[in-house]
mmCIF file with all atom_site columns, C-alpha atoms in Angstrom:
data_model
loop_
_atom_site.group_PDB
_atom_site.id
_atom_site.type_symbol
_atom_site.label_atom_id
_atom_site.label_alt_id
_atom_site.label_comp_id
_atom_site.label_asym_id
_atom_site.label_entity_id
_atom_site.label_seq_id
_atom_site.pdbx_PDB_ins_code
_atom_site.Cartn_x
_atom_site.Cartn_y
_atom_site.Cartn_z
_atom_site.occupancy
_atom_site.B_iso_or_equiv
_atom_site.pdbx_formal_charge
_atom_site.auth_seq_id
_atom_site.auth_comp_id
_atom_site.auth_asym_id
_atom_site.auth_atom_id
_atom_site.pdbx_PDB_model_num
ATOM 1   C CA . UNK A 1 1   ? 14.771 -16.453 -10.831 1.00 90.00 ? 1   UNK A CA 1
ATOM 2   C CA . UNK A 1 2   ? 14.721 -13.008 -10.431 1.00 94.00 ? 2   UNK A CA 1
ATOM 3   C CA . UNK A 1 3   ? 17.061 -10.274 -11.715 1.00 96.00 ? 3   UNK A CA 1
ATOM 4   C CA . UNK A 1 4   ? 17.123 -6.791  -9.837  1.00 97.00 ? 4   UNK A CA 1
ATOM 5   C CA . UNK A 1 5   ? 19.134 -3.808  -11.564 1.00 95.00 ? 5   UNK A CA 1
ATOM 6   C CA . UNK A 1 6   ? 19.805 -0.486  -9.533  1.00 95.00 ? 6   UNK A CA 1
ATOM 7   C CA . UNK A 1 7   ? 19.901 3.106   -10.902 1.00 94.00 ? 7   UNK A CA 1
ATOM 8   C CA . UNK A 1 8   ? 20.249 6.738   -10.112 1.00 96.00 ? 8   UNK A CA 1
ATOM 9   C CA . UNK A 1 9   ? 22.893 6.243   -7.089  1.00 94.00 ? 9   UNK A CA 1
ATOM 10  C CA . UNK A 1 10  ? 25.813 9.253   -6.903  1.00 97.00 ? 10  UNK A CA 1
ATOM 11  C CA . UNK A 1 11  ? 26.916 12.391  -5.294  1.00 98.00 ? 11  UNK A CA 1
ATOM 12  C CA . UNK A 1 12  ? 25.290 15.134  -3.630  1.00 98.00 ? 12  UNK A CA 1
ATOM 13  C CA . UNK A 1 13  ? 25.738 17.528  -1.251  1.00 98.00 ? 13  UNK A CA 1
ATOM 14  C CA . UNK A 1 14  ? 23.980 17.376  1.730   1.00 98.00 ? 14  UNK A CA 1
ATOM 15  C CA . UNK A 1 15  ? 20.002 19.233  1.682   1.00 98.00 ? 15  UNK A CA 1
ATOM 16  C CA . UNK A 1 16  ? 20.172 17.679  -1.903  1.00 98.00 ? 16  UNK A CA 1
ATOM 17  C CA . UNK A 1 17  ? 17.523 14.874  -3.343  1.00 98.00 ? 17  UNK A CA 1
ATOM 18  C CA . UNK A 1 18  ? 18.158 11.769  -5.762  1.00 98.00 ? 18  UNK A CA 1
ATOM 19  C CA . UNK A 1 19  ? 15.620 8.690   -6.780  1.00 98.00 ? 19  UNK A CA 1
ATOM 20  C CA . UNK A 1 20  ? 16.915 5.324   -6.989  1.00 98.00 ? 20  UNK A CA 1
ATOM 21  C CA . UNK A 1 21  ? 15.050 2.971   -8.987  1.00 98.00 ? 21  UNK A CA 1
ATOM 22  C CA . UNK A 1 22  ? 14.709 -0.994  -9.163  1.00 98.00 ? 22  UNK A CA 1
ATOM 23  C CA . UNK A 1 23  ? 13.830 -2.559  -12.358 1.00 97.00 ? 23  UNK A CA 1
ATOM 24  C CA . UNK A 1 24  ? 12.985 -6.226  -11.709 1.00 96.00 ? 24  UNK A CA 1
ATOM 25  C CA . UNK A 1 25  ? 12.406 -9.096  -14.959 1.00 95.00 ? 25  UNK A CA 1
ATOM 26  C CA . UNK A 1 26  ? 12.685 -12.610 -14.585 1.00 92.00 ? 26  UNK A CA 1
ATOM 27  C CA . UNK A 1 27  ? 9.511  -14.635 -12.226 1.00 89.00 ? 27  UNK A CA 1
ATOM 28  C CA . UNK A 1 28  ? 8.342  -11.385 -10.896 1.00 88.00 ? 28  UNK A CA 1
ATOM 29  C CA . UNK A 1 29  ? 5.283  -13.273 -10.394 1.00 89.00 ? 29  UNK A CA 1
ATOM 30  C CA . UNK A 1 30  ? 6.552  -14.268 -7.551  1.00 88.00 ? 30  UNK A CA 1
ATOM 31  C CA . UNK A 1 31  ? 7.573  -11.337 -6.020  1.00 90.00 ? 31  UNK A CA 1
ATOM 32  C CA . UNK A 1 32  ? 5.851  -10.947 -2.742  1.00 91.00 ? 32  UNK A CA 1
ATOM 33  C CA . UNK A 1 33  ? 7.938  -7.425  -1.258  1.00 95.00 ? 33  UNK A CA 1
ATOM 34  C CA . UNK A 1 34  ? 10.572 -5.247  -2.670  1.00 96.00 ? 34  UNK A CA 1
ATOM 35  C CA . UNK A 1 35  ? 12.701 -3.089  -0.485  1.00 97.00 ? 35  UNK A CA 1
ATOM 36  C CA . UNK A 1 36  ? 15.846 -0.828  -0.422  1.00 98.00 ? 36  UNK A CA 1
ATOM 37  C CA . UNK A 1 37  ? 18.193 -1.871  2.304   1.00 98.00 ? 37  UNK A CA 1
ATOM 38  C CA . UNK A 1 38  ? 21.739 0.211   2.891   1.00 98.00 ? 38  UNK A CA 1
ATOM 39  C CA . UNK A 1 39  ? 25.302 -0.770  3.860   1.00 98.00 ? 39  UNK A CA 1
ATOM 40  C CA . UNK A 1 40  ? 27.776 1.779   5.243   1.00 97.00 ? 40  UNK A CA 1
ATOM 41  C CA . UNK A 1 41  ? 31.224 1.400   5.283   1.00 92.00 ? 41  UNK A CA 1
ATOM 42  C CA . UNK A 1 42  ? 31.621 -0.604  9.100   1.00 94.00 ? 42  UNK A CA 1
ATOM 43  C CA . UNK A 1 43  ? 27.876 -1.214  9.625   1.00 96.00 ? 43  UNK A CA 1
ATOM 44  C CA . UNK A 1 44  ? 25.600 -3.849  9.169   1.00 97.00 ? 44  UNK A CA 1
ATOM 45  C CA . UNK A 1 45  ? 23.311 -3.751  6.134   1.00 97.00 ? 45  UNK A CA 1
ATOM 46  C CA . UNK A 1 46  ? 19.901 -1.926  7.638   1.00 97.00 ? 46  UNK A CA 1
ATOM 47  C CA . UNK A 1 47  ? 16.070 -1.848  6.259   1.00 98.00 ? 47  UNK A CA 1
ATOM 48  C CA . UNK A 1 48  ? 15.267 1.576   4.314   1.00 98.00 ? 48  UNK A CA 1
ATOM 49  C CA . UNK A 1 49  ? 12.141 1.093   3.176   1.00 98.00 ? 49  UNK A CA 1
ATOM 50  C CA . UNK A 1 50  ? 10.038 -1.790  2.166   1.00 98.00 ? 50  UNK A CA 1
ATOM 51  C CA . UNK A 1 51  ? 6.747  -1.540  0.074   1.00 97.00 ? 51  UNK A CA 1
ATOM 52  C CA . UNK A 1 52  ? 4.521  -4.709  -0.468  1.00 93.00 ? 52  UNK A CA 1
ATOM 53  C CA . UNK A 1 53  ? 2.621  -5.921  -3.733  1.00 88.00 ? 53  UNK A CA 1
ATOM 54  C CA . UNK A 1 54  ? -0.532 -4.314  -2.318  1.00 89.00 ? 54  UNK A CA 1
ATOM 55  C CA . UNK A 1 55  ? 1.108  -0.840  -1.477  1.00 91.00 ? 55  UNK A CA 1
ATOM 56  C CA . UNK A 1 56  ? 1.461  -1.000  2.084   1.00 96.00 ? 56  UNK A CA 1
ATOM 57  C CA . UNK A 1 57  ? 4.857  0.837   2.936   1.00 97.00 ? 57  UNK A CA 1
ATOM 58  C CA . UNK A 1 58  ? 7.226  0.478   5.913   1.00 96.00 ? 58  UNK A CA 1
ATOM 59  C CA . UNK A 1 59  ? 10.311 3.142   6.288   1.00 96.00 ? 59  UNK A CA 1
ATOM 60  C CA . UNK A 1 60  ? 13.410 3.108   8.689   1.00 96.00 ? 60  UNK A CA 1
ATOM 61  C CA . UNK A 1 61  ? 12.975 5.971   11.397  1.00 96.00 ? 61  UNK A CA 1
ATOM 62  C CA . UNK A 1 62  ? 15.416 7.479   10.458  1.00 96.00 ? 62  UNK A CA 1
ATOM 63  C CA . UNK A 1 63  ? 14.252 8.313   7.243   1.00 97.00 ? 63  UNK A CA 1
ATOM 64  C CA . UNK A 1 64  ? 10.417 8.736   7.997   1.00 97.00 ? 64  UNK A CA 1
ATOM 65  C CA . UNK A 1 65  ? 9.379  12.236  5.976   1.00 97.00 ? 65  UNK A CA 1
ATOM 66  C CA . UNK A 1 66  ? 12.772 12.163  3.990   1.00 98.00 ? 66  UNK A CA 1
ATOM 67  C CA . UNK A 1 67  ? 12.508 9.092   1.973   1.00 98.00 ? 67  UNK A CA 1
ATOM 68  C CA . UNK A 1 68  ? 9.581  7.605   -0.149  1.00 98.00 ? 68  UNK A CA 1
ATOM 69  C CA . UNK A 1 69  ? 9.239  4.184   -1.645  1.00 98.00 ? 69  UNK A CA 1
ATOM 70  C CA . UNK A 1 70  ? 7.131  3.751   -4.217  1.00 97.00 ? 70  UNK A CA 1
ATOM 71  C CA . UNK A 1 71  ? 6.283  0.872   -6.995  1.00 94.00 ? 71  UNK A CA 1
ATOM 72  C CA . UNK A 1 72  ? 4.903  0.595   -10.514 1.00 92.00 ? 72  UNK A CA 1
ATOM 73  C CA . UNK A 1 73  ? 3.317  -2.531  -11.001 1.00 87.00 ? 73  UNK A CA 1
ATOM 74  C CA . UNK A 1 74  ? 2.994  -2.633  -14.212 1.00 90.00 ? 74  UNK A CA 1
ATOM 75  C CA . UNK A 1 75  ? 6.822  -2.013  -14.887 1.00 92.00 ? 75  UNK A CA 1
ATOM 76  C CA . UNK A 1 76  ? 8.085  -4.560  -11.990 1.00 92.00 ? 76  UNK A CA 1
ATOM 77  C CA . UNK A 1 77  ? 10.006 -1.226  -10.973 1.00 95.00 ? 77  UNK A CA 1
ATOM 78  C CA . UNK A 1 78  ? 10.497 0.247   -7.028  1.00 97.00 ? 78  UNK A CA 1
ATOM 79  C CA . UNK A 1 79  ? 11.728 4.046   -6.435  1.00 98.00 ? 79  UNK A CA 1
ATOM 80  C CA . UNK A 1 80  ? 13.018 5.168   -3.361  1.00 98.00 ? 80  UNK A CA 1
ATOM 81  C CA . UNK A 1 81  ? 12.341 9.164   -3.521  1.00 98.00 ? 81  UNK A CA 1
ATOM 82  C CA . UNK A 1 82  ? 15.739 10.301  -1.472  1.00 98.00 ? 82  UNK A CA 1
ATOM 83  C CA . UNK A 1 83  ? 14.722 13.927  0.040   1.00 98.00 ? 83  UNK A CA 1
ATOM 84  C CA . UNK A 1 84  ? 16.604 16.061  2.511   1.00 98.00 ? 84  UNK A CA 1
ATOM 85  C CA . UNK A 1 85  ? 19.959 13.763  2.279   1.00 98.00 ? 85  UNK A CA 1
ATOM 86  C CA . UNK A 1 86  ? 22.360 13.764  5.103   1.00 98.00 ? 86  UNK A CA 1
ATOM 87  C CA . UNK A 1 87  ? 26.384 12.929  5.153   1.00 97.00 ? 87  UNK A CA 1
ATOM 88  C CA . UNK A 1 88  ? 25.063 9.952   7.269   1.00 96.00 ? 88  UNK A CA 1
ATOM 89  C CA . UNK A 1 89  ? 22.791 8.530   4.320   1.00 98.00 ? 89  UNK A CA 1
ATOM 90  C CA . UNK A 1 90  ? 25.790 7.764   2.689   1.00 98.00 ? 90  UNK A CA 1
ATOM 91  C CA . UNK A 1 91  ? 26.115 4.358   1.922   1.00 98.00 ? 91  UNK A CA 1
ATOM 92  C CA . UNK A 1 92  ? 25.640 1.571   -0.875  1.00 98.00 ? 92  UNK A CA 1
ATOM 93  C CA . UNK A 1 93  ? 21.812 0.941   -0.761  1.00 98.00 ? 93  UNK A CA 1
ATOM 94  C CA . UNK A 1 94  ? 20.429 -2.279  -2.170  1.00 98.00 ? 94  UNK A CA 1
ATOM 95  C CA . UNK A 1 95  ? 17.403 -3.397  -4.026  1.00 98.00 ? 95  UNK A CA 1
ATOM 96  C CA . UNK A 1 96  ? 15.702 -6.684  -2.402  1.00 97.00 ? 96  UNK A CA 1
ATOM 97  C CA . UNK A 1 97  ? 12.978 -8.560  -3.741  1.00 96.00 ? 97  UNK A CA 1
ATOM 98  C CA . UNK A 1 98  ? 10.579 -10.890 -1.861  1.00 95.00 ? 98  UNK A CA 1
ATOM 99  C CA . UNK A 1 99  ? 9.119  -14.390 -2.406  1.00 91.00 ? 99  UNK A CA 1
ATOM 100 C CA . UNK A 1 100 ? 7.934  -17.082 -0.936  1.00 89.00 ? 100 UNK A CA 1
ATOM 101 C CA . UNK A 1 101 ? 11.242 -19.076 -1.087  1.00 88.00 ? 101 UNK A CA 1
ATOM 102 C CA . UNK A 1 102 ? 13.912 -16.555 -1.207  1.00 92.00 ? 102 UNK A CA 1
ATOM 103 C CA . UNK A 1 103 ? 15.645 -13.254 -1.415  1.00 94.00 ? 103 UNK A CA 1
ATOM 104 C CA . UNK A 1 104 ? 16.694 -11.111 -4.261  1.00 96.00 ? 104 UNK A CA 1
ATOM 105 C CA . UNK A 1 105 ? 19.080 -8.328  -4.321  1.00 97.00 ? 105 UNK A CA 1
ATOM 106 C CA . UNK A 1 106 ? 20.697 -6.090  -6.439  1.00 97.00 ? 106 UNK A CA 1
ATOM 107 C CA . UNK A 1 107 ? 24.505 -5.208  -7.373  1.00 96.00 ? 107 UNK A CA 1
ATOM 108 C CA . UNK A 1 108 ? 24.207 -1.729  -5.189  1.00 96.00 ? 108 UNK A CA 1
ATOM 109 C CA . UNK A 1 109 ? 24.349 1.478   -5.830  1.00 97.00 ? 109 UNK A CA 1
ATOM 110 C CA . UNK A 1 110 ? 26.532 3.629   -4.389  1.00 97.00 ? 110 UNK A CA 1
ATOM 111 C CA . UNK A 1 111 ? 25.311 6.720   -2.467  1.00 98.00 ? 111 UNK A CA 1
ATOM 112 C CA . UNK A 1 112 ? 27.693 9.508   -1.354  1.00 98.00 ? 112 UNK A CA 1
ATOM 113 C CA . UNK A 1 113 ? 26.005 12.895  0.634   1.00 98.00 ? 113 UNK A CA 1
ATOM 114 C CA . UNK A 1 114 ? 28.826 15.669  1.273   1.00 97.00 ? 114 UNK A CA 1
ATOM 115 C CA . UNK A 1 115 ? 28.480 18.117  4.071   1.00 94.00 ? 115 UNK A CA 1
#
């Protein structure tokens, strides 16, 4: 098993930054790819950003040159760098994890932009 826990979600106006991050314990062993997804109010629950156990990064269009992921190894913890932030970012974002078997996610963290 593997437990994900969120942090650094809130309000900000829009221009503004914030940095989510994922702290992962359990059998992160297994942990093949950790990701943000995002879920706004209506919508179906999109990709952010993924980043893989060797570093290789994927990011939603959208997002490409506003958002980072990034992942320390060594503390079984993902960021997502949140740059530029529009009213339309707003949403909960979740933290997914990986394996071979199954998915992980997070509670969510709640993300509000104001324009």
């Amino acid at each position: 098993q593997v437990q994900l826990v969120e942090s650094g979600g809130g309000l900000v106006q829009a221009g503004g930054s914030l940095r989510l991050s994922c702290a992962a314990s359990g059998s992160t062993s297994s942990i093949n790819v950790m990701g943000w997804y995002r879920q706004a109010p209506g919508k179906q629950r999109e990709m952010v950003a993924i980043i893989t156990s060797g570093g290789n990064t994927g990011h939603l269009n959208s997002v490409k040159g506003r958002f980072t992921i990034s992942r320390d190894n060594a503390k079984n913890t993902v960021y997502l760098q949140m740059n530029s932030l529009k009213p339309d970012d707003t949403a909960v974002y979740y933290c997914n994890a990986k394996s071979i078997k199954t998915d992980y996610w997070g509670q969510g963290t709640q993300v509000t932009v104001s324009s």
